[in-house]
């Protein structure tokens, strides 16, 4: 039987580090070993809670070790003690979790916190995490602004779903064998430097901005690099992308989130957009400016980068595309590009090597996957499963965001592993190149496959809820707005049909 003191030997003495150490022990147990754990006696739980109420982190740690002084009667009993301790720490962290609402007594005093817990909250506001030891991070269990997954959401035993306030996550994920670093950051609920709170959590208003709408709004040029042919997509010189976004937002009125498409916003354009937002009135709480080429080059290639801004144009973070997409022969020729034969044309962009996860307590945990990045395996599943974001922002350049196309299918697949809401925004120029009539939707909003329960047992959203956003032909520049839990929403279904029979 494992001895807790041996397990924790040499570790830092605080409840945050203790939770991480215990997580590492519990995650290697089989699901059946966790499920058959024998819960400890009531006296164990009482002493444990008393230990966690101590002010000093080291005192709390030492008191917890004292609770474990008596050997467990069996391996199952030991596992039950470990899981109960983890749950006790998790329950204490709920008082500082972003989704928790503090109940203020009539005296006007807030419930007091142990000093170690207040220190953990301050550490997160500086570093983005409660605890970091190089290979793992202790962070609030996502989502930050809505209920977490139900403990039985996976229809099987999972360690992470046992906890509502805490998650232990990796700082490295993989894409097809290569390591990708996770940069986790805290975003203050501040109008000037962060993202402001809202009274309408769960019913956010989202504007989708294609920016490039005409058949000449995106340029394409080809270049040979090594043995491969590449194509460089850029916003056309006649189109002021920053101005188009500002004008569309002015016409849309106040929205919580605005998201533009891929390859419509160069780094220079994003600079101008930031300046324009500073002067604009009634700007969104967050603007995902779309993406485009950077000024910085790597071996002759720019990065394809998205910039995320607040309503005053302050930069919150940037995200480089990880995986430049390829264009198959049929689409290449349809787009007026060279015939790649049995190969493909590749977007002329350098690959990024890190993903930013931004904890904006006033909006939620956010991550950006630019177009093809949504398909990166196992990276996207791992990030959504571990980090449980509130929002996944997906700027794409495609010939539309219609039902059952790849963005819809992939979002539906990923919707089963977290409570994330997916926002996809596409330009319409490629649809013009294909002479599509009517034009397809430019945006899609999709919720989780199994929404969590809110207050009073109320389900927060319909299962697999999805809405498609089409530009109003009368709007110039074009935009479309979706309001969560309002308007026309559909339910994603998987179905089969019989193949057509030849005569």
Coordinates of C-alpha atoms in Angstrom, one line a residue, residues 82-417:
X82 CA -6.9 10.1 -1.5
X83 CA -10.0 10.9 -3.5
X84 CA -11.7 12.4 -0.5
X85 CA -8.8 14.6 0.2
X86 CA -8.8 15.8 -3.4
X87 CA -12.5 16.5 -3.2
X88 CA -12.0 18.4 0.0
X89 CA -9.4 20.7 -1.6
X90 CA -11.5 21.1 -4.7
X91 CA -14.5 22.2 -2.6
X92 CA -12.4 24.8 -0.8
X93 CA -11.2 26.2 -4.2
X94 CA -14.8 26.6 -5.3
X95 CA -15.0 29.7 -3.1
X96 CA -12.4 31.5 -5.4
X97 CA -13.5 29.9 -8.7
X98 CA -14.5 32.5 -11.3
X99 CA -17.9 30.9 -11.8
X100 CA -18.8 31.1 -8.1
X101 CA -21.1 33.9 -6.9
X102 CA -20.2 35.1 -3.4
X103 CA -23.1 35.3 -1.0
X104 CA -22.8 38.4 1.1
X105 CA -24.4 38.2 4.6
X106 CA -26.6 40.9 5.9
X107 CA -23.7 42.2 7.9
X108 CA -22.0 43.1 4.7
X109 CA -19.0 40.9 5.4
X110 CA -17.8 38.4 2.9
X111 CA -17.1 34.8 4.0
X112 CA -13.5 34.6 5.2
X113 CA -11.0 32.5 3.3
X114 CA -8.0 30.7 4.7
X115 CA -4.9 32.7 4.0
X116 CA -3.4 30.0 1.8
X117 CA -6.4 30.1 -0.5
X118 CA -6.2 33.9 -0.9
X119 CA -2.5 33.5 -1.7
X120 CA -3.4 30.9 -4.4
X121 CA -5.9 33.3 -5.9
X122 CA -3.3 36.1 -6.1
X123 CA -0.8 33.6 -7.6
X124 CA -3.2 32.9 -10.4
X125 CA -3.7 36.6 -11.1
X126 CA 0.0 36.9 -11.7
X127 CA 1.0 33.6 -13.3
X128 CA -2.3 32.4 -14.7
X129 CA -2.2 29.2 -12.5
X130 CA -2.7 28.3 -8.9
X131 CA 0.4 26.1 -9.1
X132 CA 3.0 25.3 -11.7
X133 CA 5.8 22.7 -11.4
X134 CA 7.2 22.6 -14.9
X135 CA 5.3 19.7 -16.4
X136 CA 1.8 20.4 -14.9
X137 CA -0.3 23.3 -14.0
X138 CA -3.1 23.6 -11.5
X139 CA -5.9 25.8 -12.9
X140 CA -9.6 26.5 -12.3
X141 CA -11.8 23.7 -13.8
X142 CA -13.4 25.1 -16.9
X143 CA -15.6 26.5 -18.1
X144 CA -15.2 29.7 -16.0
X145 CA -18.6 31.3 -16.5
X146 CA -20.9 28.3 -16.8
X147 CA -21.3 25.0 -15.0
X148 CA -18.7 22.3 -15.5
X149 CA -19.3 19.0 -17.0
X150 CA -21.5 16.6 -15.1
X151 CA -19.4 13.9 -13.2
X152 CA -20.9 11.2 -15.4
X153 CA -20.7 13.1 -18.7
X154 CA -18.3 10.6 -20.1
X155 CA -20.6 7.7 -19.2
X156 CA -17.6 6.2 -17.5
X157 CA -15.2 7.0 -14.6
X158 CA -12.9 9.9 -15.4
X159 CA -10.7 11.6 -12.9
X160 CA -11.1 15.1 -14.2
X161 CA -14.9 15.1 -14.1
X162 CA -14.9 14.3 -10.4
X163 CA -13.9 17.9 -9.7
X164 CA -15.8 21.2 -10.2
X165 CA -13.1 23.7 -9.2
X166 CA -9.7 22.3 -10.1
X167 CA -7.9 20.7 -13.0
X168 CA -4.4 19.5 -13.5
X169 CA -3.3 20.2 -17.0
X170 CA -0.2 19.6 -19.1
X171 CA 1.9 22.5 -20.4
X172 CA 2.8 20.6 -23.6
X173 CA 0.5 18.9 -26.1
X174 CA 1.3 17.1 -29.3
X175 CA 0.4 17.6 -32.9
X176 CA 1.3 14.6 -35.0
X177 CA 4.3 13.9 -32.7
X178 CA 5.7 17.4 -32.4
X179 CA 5.5 19.2 -29.1
X180 CA 3.3 22.4 -28.9
X181 CA 3.7 24.6 -25.8
X182 CA 0.6 25.9 -24.0
X183 CA 0.8 29.5 -22.8
X184 CA -1.8 30.0 -20.1
X185 CA -2.6 33.6 -19.1
X186 CA -4.9 35.5 -16.9
X187 CA -7.0 38.4 -18.3
X188 CA -8.3 40.9 -15.9
X189 CA -11.9 42.1 -15.8
X190 CA -10.8 45.6 -16.7
X191 CA -12.1 47.9 -19.4
X192 CA -8.7 49.3 -20.3
X193 CA -6.5 46.3 -20.0
X194 CA -8.8 43.3 -20.1
X195 CA -12.4 42.2 -20.9
X196 CA -15.3 43.8 -19.0
X197 CA -18.0 41.7 -17.2
X198 CA -21.6 41.3 -18.5
X199 CA -24.9 40.8 -16.9
X200 CA -26.0 38.5 -19.7
X201 CA -23.7 35.5 -19.2
X202 CA -25.1 32.6 -21.3
X203 CA -27.0 34.8 -23.7
X204 CA -24.1 36.5 -25.5
X205 CA -24.6 38.4 -28.7
X206 CA -22.0 37.5 -31.4
X207 CA -21.3 39.2 -34.7
X208 CA -19.7 37.3 -37.6
X209 CA -17.7 39.5 -40.0
X210 CA -16.7 38.0 -43.4
X211 CA -14.8 41.2 -44.3
X212 CA -13.9 39.8 -47.7
X213 CA -17.2 39.4 -49.6
X214 CA -16.5 40.2 -53.3
X215 CA -14.7 38.0 -55.8
X216 CA -11.7 40.4 -55.9
X217 CA -11.4 41.0 -52.1
X218 CA -8.7 38.4 -51.6
X219 CA -5.6 38.1 -53.8
X220 CA -3.7 34.9 -54.5
X221 CA -0.1 34.4 -55.7
X222 CA 1.9 31.2 -56.1
X223 CA 5.5 30.4 -55.3
X224 CA 7.7 27.3 -55.4
X225 CA 9.6 26.4 -52.2
X226 CA 11.6 23.2 -52.2
X227 CA 9.6 20.5 -53.9
X228 CA 6.2 22.0 -53.1
X229 CA 4.0 24.7 -54.6
X230 CA 2.6 27.3 -52.2
X231 CA -0.1 30.0 -52.5
X232 CA -0.1 33.3 -50.6
X233 CA -3.6 34.6 -49.7
X234 CA -3.9 38.3 -48.7
X235 CA -6.6 40.9 -48.4
X236 CA -6.8 43.0 -51.6
X237 CA -5.2 46.4 -51.6
X238 CA -8.5 48.1 -52.4
X239 CA -10.2 46.9 -49.3
X240 CA -9.5 48.6 -45.9
X241 CA -10.1 45.6 -43.6
X242 CA -9.9 47.7 -40.4
X243 CA -12.4 50.2 -41.6
X244 CA -14.8 47.4 -42.8
X245 CA -14.8 45.9 -39.3
X246 CA -15.4 49.2 -37.6
X247 CA -18.3 50.1 -39.9
X248 CA -19.9 46.6 -39.6
X249 CA -19.7 46.8 -35.8
X250 CA -21.2 50.3 -35.9
X251 CA -24.2 48.9 -37.9
X252 CA -24.5 45.8 -35.8
X253 CA -24.8 47.7 -32.5
X254 CA -23.5 46.4 -29.3
X255 CA -22.3 42.8 -29.4
X256 CA -20.4 40.8 -26.8
X257 CA -18.0 39.1 -29.3
X258 CA -17.1 39.9 -32.8
X259 CA -15.2 37.4 -34.9
X260 CA -13.8 38.0 -38.4
X261 CA -12.5 35.5 -41.0
X262 CA -9.1 34.1 -41.8
X263 CA -6.7 35.9 -44.2
X264 CA -8.6 39.2 -43.9
X265 CA -6.5 41.1 -41.3
X266 CA -2.8 41.5 -41.7
X267 CA -0.7 42.6 -38.8
X268 CA -0.7 46.2 -40.2
X269 CA -4.5 46.1 -40.6
X270 CA -4.8 44.8 -37.0
X271 CA -2.8 47.8 -35.8
X272 CA -5.3 50.1 -37.5
X273 CA -8.2 48.2 -36.2
X274 CA -6.9 48.6 -32.6
X275 CA -6.7 52.4 -33.2
X276 CA -10.2 52.5 -34.7
X277 CA -11.7 50.6 -31.7
X278 CA -10.2 53.1 -29.3
X279 CA -12.1 55.9 -31.1
X280 CA -15.3 53.9 -31.7
X281 CA -18.4 54.0 -29.5
X282 CA -20.2 50.9 -28.1
X283 CA -17.4 48.5 -29.1
X284 CA -17.6 44.7 -28.4
X285 CA -16.3 43.2 -25.2
X286 CA -13.9 41.1 -27.3
X287 CA -12.9 41.2 -31.0
X288 CA -11.2 38.3 -32.7
X289 CA -9.9 40.3 -35.6
X290 CA -9.6 37.4 -38.0
X291 CA -6.1 36.5 -39.2
X292 CA -3.5 37.4 -41.7
X293 CA 0.2 37.7 -42.5
X294 CA 2.7 39.0 -40.0
X295 CA 5.6 41.4 -40.7
X296 CA 8.0 38.9 -39.1
X297 CA 9.2 36.2 -41.5
X298 CA 10.6 32.8 -40.9
X299 CA 12.6 31.4 -43.8
X300 CA 10.8 33.8 -46.1
X301 CA 7.3 33.0 -44.9
X302 CA 5.1 35.2 -42.7
X303 CA 3.0 33.7 -40.0
X304 CA -0.8 33.6 -40.2
X305 CA -1.7 35.3 -37.0
X306 CA -5.0 36.3 -35.3
X307 CA -5.1 39.1 -32.8
X308 CA -7.6 39.3 -30.0
X309 CA -8.5 42.8 -28.8
X310 CA -10.9 44.3 -26.2
X311 CA -13.4 47.0 -26.9
X312 CA -10.8 49.8 -26.5
X313 CA -8.4 48.1 -28.9
X314 CA -6.1 46.8 -26.3
X315 CA -4.3 43.7 -27.4
X316 CA -5.2 40.7 -25.2
X317 CA -3.2 38.0 -27.0
X318 CA -2.1 36.8 -30.4
X319 CA -2.4 33.3 -31.9
X320 CA -0.3 32.0 -34.8
X321 CA -1.7 29.3 -37.0
X322 CA -0.1 25.9 -36.3
X323 CA -0.9 23.9 -39.4
X324 CA -1.0 25.6 -42.8
X325 CA -3.7 23.9 -44.9
X326 CA -3.4 22.2 -48.3
X327 CA -5.7 22.7 -51.3
X328 CA -6.6 19.7 -53.3
X329 CA -6.5 19.4 -57.1
X330 CA -10.3 19.9 -57.6
X331 CA -10.5 23.0 -55.4
X332 CA -7.2 24.5 -56.7
X333 CA -8.5 24.4 -60.3
X334 CA -11.9 25.7 -59.3
X335 CA -10.2 28.6 -57.5
X336 CA -8.2 29.5 -60.6
X337 CA -4.9 28.2 -59.2
X338 CA -2.4 25.9 -60.8
X339 CA -3.2 22.2 -61.1
X340 CA -1.1 20.4 -58.4
X341 CA -1.6 17.0 -60.0
X342 CA -1.6 14.3 -57.4
X343 CA -0.2 16.7 -54.8
X344 CA -1.6 19.8 -53.3
X345 CA -1.0 23.5 -53.0
X346 CA 0.0 24.6 -49.5
X347 CA -0.8 27.9 -47.8
X348 CA 2.4 30.0 -47.8
X349 CA 2.6 30.5 -44.1
X350 CA 5.1 29.5 -41.4
X351 CA 3.9 27.2 -38.7
X352 CA 3.4 28.4 -35.2
X353 CA 4.5 26.3 -32.2
X354 CA 2.4 27.4 -29.2
X355 CA -1.3 27.8 -28.2
X356 CA -2.5 30.5 -25.9
X357 CA -5.2 29.7 -23.4
X358 CA -6.6 32.9 -22.0
X359 CA -8.6 33.0 -18.8
X360 CA -10.8 36.1 -19.0
X361 CA -12.9 35.7 -15.9
X362 CA -15.5 38.1 -17.2
X363 CA -15.9 36.3 -20.5
X364 CA -14.6 32.8 -19.9
X365 CA -11.6 30.6 -20.9
X366 CA -10.8 31.2 -24.6
X367 CA -8.7 29.5 -27.2
X368 CA -8.3 30.2 -30.9
X369 CA -7.8 27.5 -33.6
X370 CA -7.2 29.0 -37.0
X371 CA -9.0 27.0 -39.7
X372 CA -6.9 23.8 -40.2
X373 CA -5.8 23.9 -36.6
X374 CA -9.2 22.6 -35.7
X375 CA -8.2 19.3 -37.3
X376 CA -4.9 19.0 -35.5
X377 CA -4.8 15.7 -33.7
X378 CA -4.5 14.9 -30.8
X379 CA -3.9 18.6 -30.0
X380 CA -7.4 20.0 -30.2
X381 CA -9.0 17.1 -28.3
X382 CA -6.4 17.2 -25.6
X383 CA -6.7 21.0 -25.1
X384 CA -10.5 20.9 -25.0
X385 CA -10.6 17.9 -22.7
X386 CA -8.0 19.2 -20.2
X387 CA -8.7 23.0 -20.3
X388 CA -12.5 22.9 -20.8
X389 CA -12.7 26.3 -22.4
X390 CA -15.9 28.5 -22.5
X391 CA -15.2 29.6 -26.1
X392 CA -13.4 28.2 -29.1
X393 CA -12.8 30.9 -31.8
X394 CA -12.2 29.6 -35.3
X395 CA -11.5 32.0 -38.2
X396 CA -11.5 30.2 -41.5
X397 CA -11.1 30.9 -45.2
X398 CA -13.6 28.6 -46.9
X399 CA -16.4 28.7 -49.4
X400 CA -18.9 28.8 -46.5
X401 CA -19.9 27.4 -43.2
X402 CA -22.9 25.3 -44.3
X403 CA -24.4 22.4 -42.3
X404 CA -22.5 19.2 -42.5
X405 CA -19.3 20.8 -43.9
X406 CA -16.0 20.1 -42.2
X407 CA -16.2 22.8 -39.6
X408 CA -19.7 21.7 -38.5
X409 CA -18.7 18.0 -38.4
X410 CA -15.4 18.6 -36.5
X411 CA -17.1 21.0 -34.0
X412 CA -19.8 18.4 -33.4
X413 CA -17.1 15.8 -32.8
X414 CA -15.3 18.0 -30.4
X415 CA -18.4 19.1 -28.6
X416 CA -18.6 15.8 -26.8
X417 CA -15.4 16.4 -24.7

